Amino acid sequence: MEKTHLLILGSGPAGYTAAIYASRAGIKPILYQGIQPGGQLTITTEVENYPGYPDGVQGPQMMIDFEKQAARMGADIRYGLATKVDFSQQPYKVWIDEELEIEADAVIICTGASAKWLGIESEKRLNGFGVSACAVCDGFFFKGKEVAIVGAGDTAAEEALYLAKLCTTVHMIVRRDQMRASKIMQDRVLKTPNIKIYWNSETDEILGEQKTTGVRIVNNITQEKTEIPISGFFVAIGHEPNSGIFKDYLKMDEAGYILTKPGTTKTNVEGIFAAGDVQDKIYRQAVTAAGTGCMAALDAERYLSEKFS
Ligand code: NDP
C-alpha cells in the first residue's frame, strides 16, 4: 500500500495538464497512464488545431511532449491501469492492475473515452491510413476528395456536415431506414446536397492495401453490394466513456459520462474531480481536455489546502 496527496488517472491531454499544474503547485502527484499512454491522440496522425504548434504536430509526438513536461515538473508518471476504487470514505482507495493499493486524499479522473469501432479487419488495418474516428481531427486531409461516414446519431450528423464543407461528396452509411440524430441535425444533413445517404446499409469492407481507396457496403434488406470509391472513411457510431469502475460512487448520465458541477471539475464526491472526455461528450478536443485538466488541478489544490493543511 502506498499513500499520496493526489492521484491522477489517465494520460491524455487532461491527465498530463493536471499533472503539470499540480506538480508546479508542489503537490507531487502520482499519475497512472492507463492501458494506452497518451490516450486517443496516439491513434491520430497530424494535429493542426492545437495552439502553439504552428506547423502542426503528430498526435503521438504531442503526447510525448506533454509527458516530458509533466515529468520535468516533478510528476511521478507510471504505467498501470486503475482496476477498482473505493470512494466511500477518506482516504480514497484505488487499486492499480488489481494489485497495488493506493490511498489518496484527492483523485483526478482523466480516463477519457474510447471511440466505438465497427470491429472489421479492414478498419483496423487501415486505421490512420484513411480510416479515422474523428472528422474534426482528420477531415482536413480529405479536402476536395470523396469520403464516407458510418453512423446516424448526432455525432455522425455533425461530422458529416463538417466533412461536407471540405469534401466533394460525403457518403453516409446508415444501418436503419431512419437516423437517430435529433430532428434539426437530420434536417440539416438531408438538405445538404453533397451528402448522399445509403439507408439500410452496412459496411462490408473498407477497400485498399496501403491506404483507403473505397468501401463496399451491403444493403441489409436486398443484400445488394455496392462499391464506392473514397479516400477517407469515418466511423462515428458513438464513444464510450471509460468510467465503469467509478459507477458505484459517482453520478453519471445515462451514457456513463461523469457529471461535474457546472463551471468546475467537482464530482458528487468531495475530493474527486473529473476532467477531459470522461466528463465531456460535446467538445472532445485536445485543447478542451487540457483546459479541464488545468481546472481539475486548481480545484484539487484548493481542496487539499483547505482540508489538509
Ligand atoms: P449515438 O449512440 O447517439 O448514435 C450512434 C449511431 O451509430 C446510431 O445511429 C447507431 O445506429 C449507429 N451505430 C451504432 N453501432 C453501429 C454499427 N455497428 N454499425 C453502424 N451503425 C452503428 O452516439 P453519438 O456519438 O452520435 O451521440 C452520443 C450522445 O451525444 C447523444 O446523446 C447525442 O445526442 C450527444 N451529442 C450531442 C451533440 C450536440 O449536442 N451538439 C453532438 C454529438 C453528440 P442506430 O440508430 O441504428 O442504433
Coordinates of C-alpha atoms and ligand atoms in Angstrom, one line a residue:
M1 CA 0.0 0.0 0.0
E2 CA 1.2 3.5 -0.9
K3 CA -0.1 6.9 0.1
T4 CA -0.3 10.1 -1.9
H5 CA -1.9 13.5 -1.7
L6 CA -3.1 13.5 -5.3
L7 CA -3.6 10.6 -7.7
I8 CA -4.3 11.4 -11.4
L9 CA -5.7 8.6 -13.5
G10 CA -5.2 8.9 -17.3
S11 CA -2.6 10.2 -19.6
G12 CA -4.3 12.2 -22.4
P13 CA -4.1 16.0 -22.5
A14 CA -6.4 16.3 -19.4
G15 CA -4.2 14.0 -17.2
Y16 CA -0.9 15.4 -18.2
T17 CA -2.1 19.0 -17.9
A18 CA -3.5 18.3 -14.4
A19 CA -0.1 16.7 -13.6
I20 CA 1.8 19.8 -14.9
Y21 CA -0.3 22.2 -12.8
A22 CA -0.4 20.1 -9.6
S23 CA 3.4 19.5 -9.8
R24 CA 4.1 23.1 -10.2
A25 CA 2.0 23.8 -7.2
G26 CA 4.3 21.4 -5.2
I27 CA 1.7 18.6 -4.7
K28 CA 3.9 15.9 -6.3
P29 CA 1.0 13.9 -7.9
I30 CA 1.3 10.3 -8.9
L31 CA -0.1 9.7 -12.4
Y32 CA -1.1 6.3 -13.8
Q33 CA -1.2 6.3 -17.6
G34 CA -3.8 3.5 -18.2
I35 CA -3.5 1.0 -21.0
Q36 CA -3.0 3.5 -23.8
P37 CA -0.4 6.0 -22.6
G38 CA -1.1 9.3 -24.4
G39 CA -4.8 8.4 -24.9
Q40 CA -6.8 8.8 -28.1
L41 CA -4.3 11.3 -29.6
T42 CA -1.9 8.4 -30.1
I43 CA -4.2 7.0 -32.7
T44 CA -4.5 10.1 -34.7
T45 CA -2.0 11.4 -37.2
E46 CA -1.3 15.1 -37.6
V47 CA -2.8 17.6 -35.1
E48 CA -3.1 21.0 -36.7
N49 CA -5.6 22.7 -34.4
Y50 CA -3.7 22.6 -31.1
P51 CA -2.4 26.2 -30.4
G52 CA 1.3 26.5 -30.1
Y53 CA 2.3 24.2 -32.9
P54 CA 2.3 26.5 -35.9
D55 CA 3.5 23.7 -38.2
G56 CA 1.2 21.0 -36.7
V57 CA 2.4 18.1 -34.8
Q58 CA 1.9 14.3 -34.9
G59 CA -0.6 13.2 -32.2
P60 CA 1.8 10.7 -30.6
Q61 CA 4.6 13.2 -30.6
M62 CA 2.4 15.8 -28.9
M63 CA 1.6 13.4 -26.1
I64 CA 5.3 12.6 -25.6
D65 CA 5.8 16.4 -25.3
F66 CA 3.0 16.6 -22.7
E67 CA 4.5 13.7 -20.8
K68 CA 8.0 15.1 -20.8
Q69 CA 6.7 18.5 -19.5
A70 CA 4.8 16.8 -16.7
A71 CA 7.8 14.7 -15.7
R72 CA 10.1 17.8 -15.8
M73 CA 7.7 19.5 -13.3
G74 CA 8.1 16.5 -11.0
A75 CA 5.1 14.3 -11.6
D76 CA 5.6 10.7 -10.8
I77 CA 4.4 9.1 -14.0
R78 CA 3.8 5.3 -14.0
Y79 CA 2.4 2.7 -16.4
G80 CA -0.6 1.0 -14.9
L81 CA -4.4 0.7 -15.0
A82 CA -6.8 1.6 -12.3
T83 CA -9.0 -1.5 -11.9
K84 CA -11.0 -0.8 -8.8
V85 CA -11.8 2.1 -6.5
D86 CA -13.3 2.7 -3.1
F87 CA -14.5 6.3 -2.8
S88 CA -16.8 5.6 0.2
Q89 CA -14.6 7.4 2.7
Q90 CA -11.3 9.3 3.1
P91 CA -8.6 8.4 2.2
Y92 CA -9.9 7.2 -1.1
K93 CA -8.6 3.9 -2.3
V94 CA -7.6 3.0 -5.9
W95 CA -6.2 -0.4 -7.0
I96 CA -3.7 -0.5 -9.8
D97 CA -3.6 -3.6 -12.0
E98 CA -5.7 -5.4 -9.4
E99 CA -2.7 -5.5 -7.1
L100 CA -1.2 -2.2 -5.8
E101 CA -3.4 -0.3 -3.4
I102 CA -3.0 3.5 -3.4
E103 CA -4.6 5.7 -0.8
A104 CA -5.2 9.3 -2.0
D105 CA -6.6 12.4 -0.4
A106 CA -7.8 13.6 -3.8
V107 CA -8.2 11.9 -7.2
I108 CA -8.5 13.5 -10.6
I109 CA -10.1 11.2 -13.1
C110 CA -9.0 11.7 -16.7
T111 CA -9.6 8.2 -18.1
G112 CA -11.1 9.6 -21.3
A113 CA -13.4 7.9 -23.8
S114 CA -12.9 5.3 -26.4
A115 CA -14.4 5.6 -29.9
K116 CA -16.6 2.7 -30.8
W117 CA -15.4 0.8 -33.9
L118 CA -17.2 -1.5 -36.3
G119 CA -14.8 -4.3 -35.5
I120 CA -14.0 -5.4 -39.0
E121 CA -10.5 -6.4 -40.1
S122 CA -10.0 -3.7 -42.8
E123 CA -11.0 -1.0 -40.4
K124 CA -8.1 -2.0 -38.1
R125 CA -5.6 -2.4 -40.9
L126 CA -6.3 1.0 -42.5
N127 CA -6.6 2.9 -39.2
G128 CA -4.6 6.1 -39.7
F129 CA -4.4 5.3 -43.5
G130 CA -7.7 6.9 -44.4
V131 CA -9.8 5.4 -41.6
S132 CA -10.5 7.7 -38.7
A133 CA -12.9 8.2 -35.8
C134 CA -12.6 11.9 -35.7
A135 CA -13.7 14.2 -38.6
V136 CA -12.6 17.4 -36.8
C137 CA -9.1 15.9 -36.3
D138 CA -8.6 14.4 -39.7
G139 CA -11.2 15.8 -42.2
F140 CA -8.8 18.4 -43.5
F141 CA -6.6 15.8 -45.1
F142 CA -9.5 14.9 -47.4
K143 CA -10.2 18.3 -48.7
G144 CA -11.6 18.1 -52.2
K145 CA -12.0 14.3 -52.0
E146 CA -14.8 11.9 -51.5
V147 CA -15.3 10.3 -48.1
A148 CA -17.7 8.0 -46.3
I149 CA -19.0 8.2 -42.8
V150 CA -20.8 5.4 -40.9
G151 CA -23.3 6.2 -38.1
A152 CA -26.6 8.1 -37.8
G153 CA -26.5 9.8 -34.4
D154 CA -25.8 13.5 -33.6
T155 CA -22.1 12.9 -33.8
A156 CA -22.3 11.4 -37.3
A157 CA -24.6 14.1 -38.5
E158 CA -22.3 16.8 -37.1
E159 CA -19.3 15.2 -38.6
A160 CA -21.0 14.6 -42.0
L161 CA -21.9 18.4 -42.1
Y162 CA -18.3 19.3 -41.2
L163 CA -16.9 17.0 -43.9
A164 CA -19.4 18.3 -46.5
K165 CA -17.8 21.7 -46.2
L166 CA -14.4 20.2 -47.1
C167 CA -15.1 17.3 -49.3
T168 CA -16.7 16.9 -52.7
T169 CA -19.1 14.1 -51.6
V170 CA -19.9 12.6 -48.2
H171 CA -21.4 9.1 -48.5
M172 CA -23.3 8.5 -45.3
I173 CA -23.9 4.8 -44.4
V174 CA -27.0 4.4 -42.1
R175 CA -27.9 0.9 -40.9
R176 CA -31.6 1.5 -40.5
D177 CA -34.3 3.4 -42.5
Q178 CA -34.0 6.3 -40.2
M179 CA -31.5 8.3 -38.3
R180 CA -31.1 8.5 -34.5
A181 CA -29.8 12.1 -34.7
S182 CA -32.0 15.0 -33.4
K183 CA -34.6 16.3 -35.9
I184 CA -32.7 19.6 -36.5
M185 CA -29.5 17.7 -37.3
Q186 CA -31.3 15.3 -39.6
D187 CA -32.9 18.2 -41.5
R188 CA -29.5 19.8 -42.0
V189 CA -28.0 16.6 -43.3
L190 CA -30.9 15.9 -45.6
K191 CA -30.7 19.5 -47.0
T192 CA -27.0 19.3 -47.7
P193 CA -26.7 18.5 -51.4
N194 CA -23.3 16.8 -51.3
I195 CA -24.2 14.3 -48.5
K196 CA -25.5 11.1 -50.1
I197 CA -27.3 8.8 -47.7
Y198 CA -27.4 5.0 -48.1
W199 CA -30.3 3.7 -45.9
N200 CA -30.4 0.2 -44.5
S201 CA -26.8 -0.2 -45.3
E202 CA -23.8 -1.7 -43.5
T203 CA -20.1 -1.7 -44.1
D204 CA -19.0 -5.0 -45.7
E205 CA -15.3 -4.0 -46.2
I206 CA -13.1 -0.9 -46.4
L207 CA -11.0 -1.3 -49.6
G208 CA -7.3 -0.6 -50.1
E209 CA -3.9 -2.1 -49.3
Q210 CA -1.6 0.7 -48.1
K211 CA -4.4 3.4 -48.0
T212 CA -8.1 3.6 -48.2
T213 CA -9.4 3.6 -51.8
G214 CA -13.1 2.6 -51.3
V215 CA -15.8 1.0 -49.3
R216 CA -18.1 -1.9 -50.1
I217 CA -21.5 -1.6 -48.5
V218 CA -24.3 -4.1 -48.3
N219 CA -28.0 -3.3 -48.2
N220 CA -29.3 -5.3 -45.3
I221 CA -32.7 -5.8 -47.0
T222 CA -31.9 -6.6 -50.5
Q223 CA -28.3 -7.9 -49.8
E224 CA -27.1 -6.0 -52.8
K225 CA -23.5 -4.9 -52.5
T226 CA -22.2 -1.6 -53.8
E227 CA -18.6 -0.3 -54.0
I228 CA -18.0 3.4 -53.6
P229 CA -14.6 4.9 -54.3
I230 CA -13.4 7.1 -51.4
S231 CA -10.2 8.3 -49.8
G232 CA -11.4 8.7 -46.2
F233 CA -13.6 6.5 -44.0
F234 CA -15.0 8.0 -40.8
V235 CA -16.5 5.9 -38.1
A236 CA -19.0 7.9 -36.0
I237 CA -21.0 5.3 -34.1
G238 CA -20.5 6.7 -30.7
H239 CA -18.0 6.9 -27.9
E240 CA -17.8 5.1 -24.6
P241 CA -16.5 7.0 -21.6
N242 CA -14.0 4.9 -19.6
S243 CA -15.9 5.3 -16.3
G244 CA -17.1 1.8 -15.5
I245 CA -15.0 1.4 -12.3
F246 CA -16.5 4.5 -10.8
K247 CA -20.1 3.8 -11.3
D248 CA -20.9 2.8 -7.7
Y249 CA -19.7 6.2 -6.4
L250 CA -20.1 8.9 -9.0
K251 CA -23.1 10.4 -10.6
M252 CA -23.1 9.9 -14.4
D253 CA -25.5 10.5 -17.2
E254 CA -27.2 7.6 -18.9
A255 CA -24.3 7.1 -21.3
G256 CA -21.8 6.9 -18.4
Y257 CA -20.2 10.4 -18.7
I258 CA -19.2 11.6 -15.2
L259 CA -21.3 14.6 -14.1
T260 CA -19.4 17.6 -12.8
K261 CA -20.8 20.7 -11.1
P262 CA -21.1 23.3 -13.9
G263 CA -18.1 25.6 -14.2
T264 CA -15.9 23.2 -12.1
T265 CA -14.5 19.7 -12.3
K266 CA -16.1 18.6 -9.0
T267 CA -18.0 15.4 -8.9
N268 CA -20.6 14.5 -6.3
V269 CA -17.9 13.1 -4.1
E270 CA -15.7 15.8 -2.5
G271 CA -12.1 15.5 -3.4
I272 CA -12.8 13.5 -6.6
F273 CA -12.5 15.5 -9.8
A274 CA -13.1 14.6 -13.4
A275 CA -11.6 16.2 -16.5
G276 CA -11.4 15.6 -20.2
D277 CA -13.5 13.3 -22.3
V278 CA -14.7 11.1 -19.4
Q279 CA -16.9 14.1 -18.5
D280 CA -17.3 15.8 -21.9
K281 CA -19.5 14.3 -24.7
I282 CA -19.8 17.5 -26.6
Y283 CA -16.4 19.2 -27.3
R284 CA -13.9 16.3 -27.1
Q285 CA -11.0 18.3 -28.3
A286 CA -7.4 18.0 -27.0
V287 CA -7.4 21.7 -26.1
T288 CA -10.7 21.5 -24.1
A289 CA -9.4 18.4 -22.3
A290 CA -6.2 20.2 -21.4
G291 CA -8.3 23.1 -20.2
T292 CA -10.4 21.0 -17.9
G293 CA -7.2 19.2 -16.7
C294 CA -5.9 22.5 -15.6
M295 CA -9.2 23.3 -13.9
A296 CA -9.1 20.0 -12.1
A297 CA -5.6 20.6 -10.7
L298 CA -6.6 24.0 -9.4
D299 CA -9.8 22.6 -7.9
A300 CA -7.8 19.8 -6.3
E301 CA -5.1 22.1 -5.0
R302 CA -7.8 24.3 -3.3
Y303 CA -9.5 21.3 -1.8
L304 CA -6.3 19.8 -0.4
S305 CA -5.1 23.1 1.1
E306 CA -8.5 23.7 2.7
K307 CA -8.9 20.2 4.0
F308 CA -5.4 19.0 4.9
S309 CA -3.2 22.0 5.8
Ligands
NDP1 P1 -25.4 7.7 -30.6 O1 -25.3 6.5 -29.7 O2 -26.5 8.6 -30.3 O3 -25.6 7.2 -32.1 C1 -24.8 6.2 -32.6 C2 -25.2 5.9 -34.0 O4 -24.3 5.0 -34.6 C3 -26.6 5.4 -34.2 O5 -27.2 6.0 -35.3 C4 -26.4 3.9 -34.4 O6 -27.4 3.3 -35.2 C5 -25.1 3.9 -35.1 N1 -24.4 2.7 -34.9 C6 -24.0 2.1 -33.7 N2 -23.3 1.0 -33.9 C7 -23.3 0.8 -35.2 C8 -22.7 -0.2 -36.0 N3 -22.0 -1.2 -35.5 N4 -22.8 0.0 -37.4 C9 -23.5 1.0 -37.9 N5 -24.0 2.0 -37.2 C10 -23.9 1.9 -35.8 O7 -23.9 8.3 -30.5 P2 -23.5 9.8 -30.8 O8 -22.0 9.8 -30.6 O9 -24.0 10.2 -32.1 O10 -24.1 10.7 -29.7 C11 -23.9 10.4 -28.3 C12 -24.7 11.4 -27.4 O11 -24.1 12.6 -27.5 C13 -26.1 11.5 -27.9 O12 -26.9 11.7 -26.7 C14 -26.1 12.8 -28.7 O13 -27.3 13.5 -28.8 C15 -25.0 13.6 -28.0 N6 -24.3 14.5 -28.9 C16 -24.7 15.8 -28.8 C17 -24.2 16.8 -29.6 C18 -24.6 18.2 -29.5 O14 -25.5 18.4 -28.7 N7 -24.0 19.1 -30.3 C19 -23.1 16.4 -30.6 C20 -22.8 15.0 -30.6 C21 -23.4 14.1 -29.8 P3 -28.8 3.0 -34.6 O15 -29.6 4.3 -34.6 O16 -29.4 2.1 -35.6 O17 -28.7 2.4 -33.2

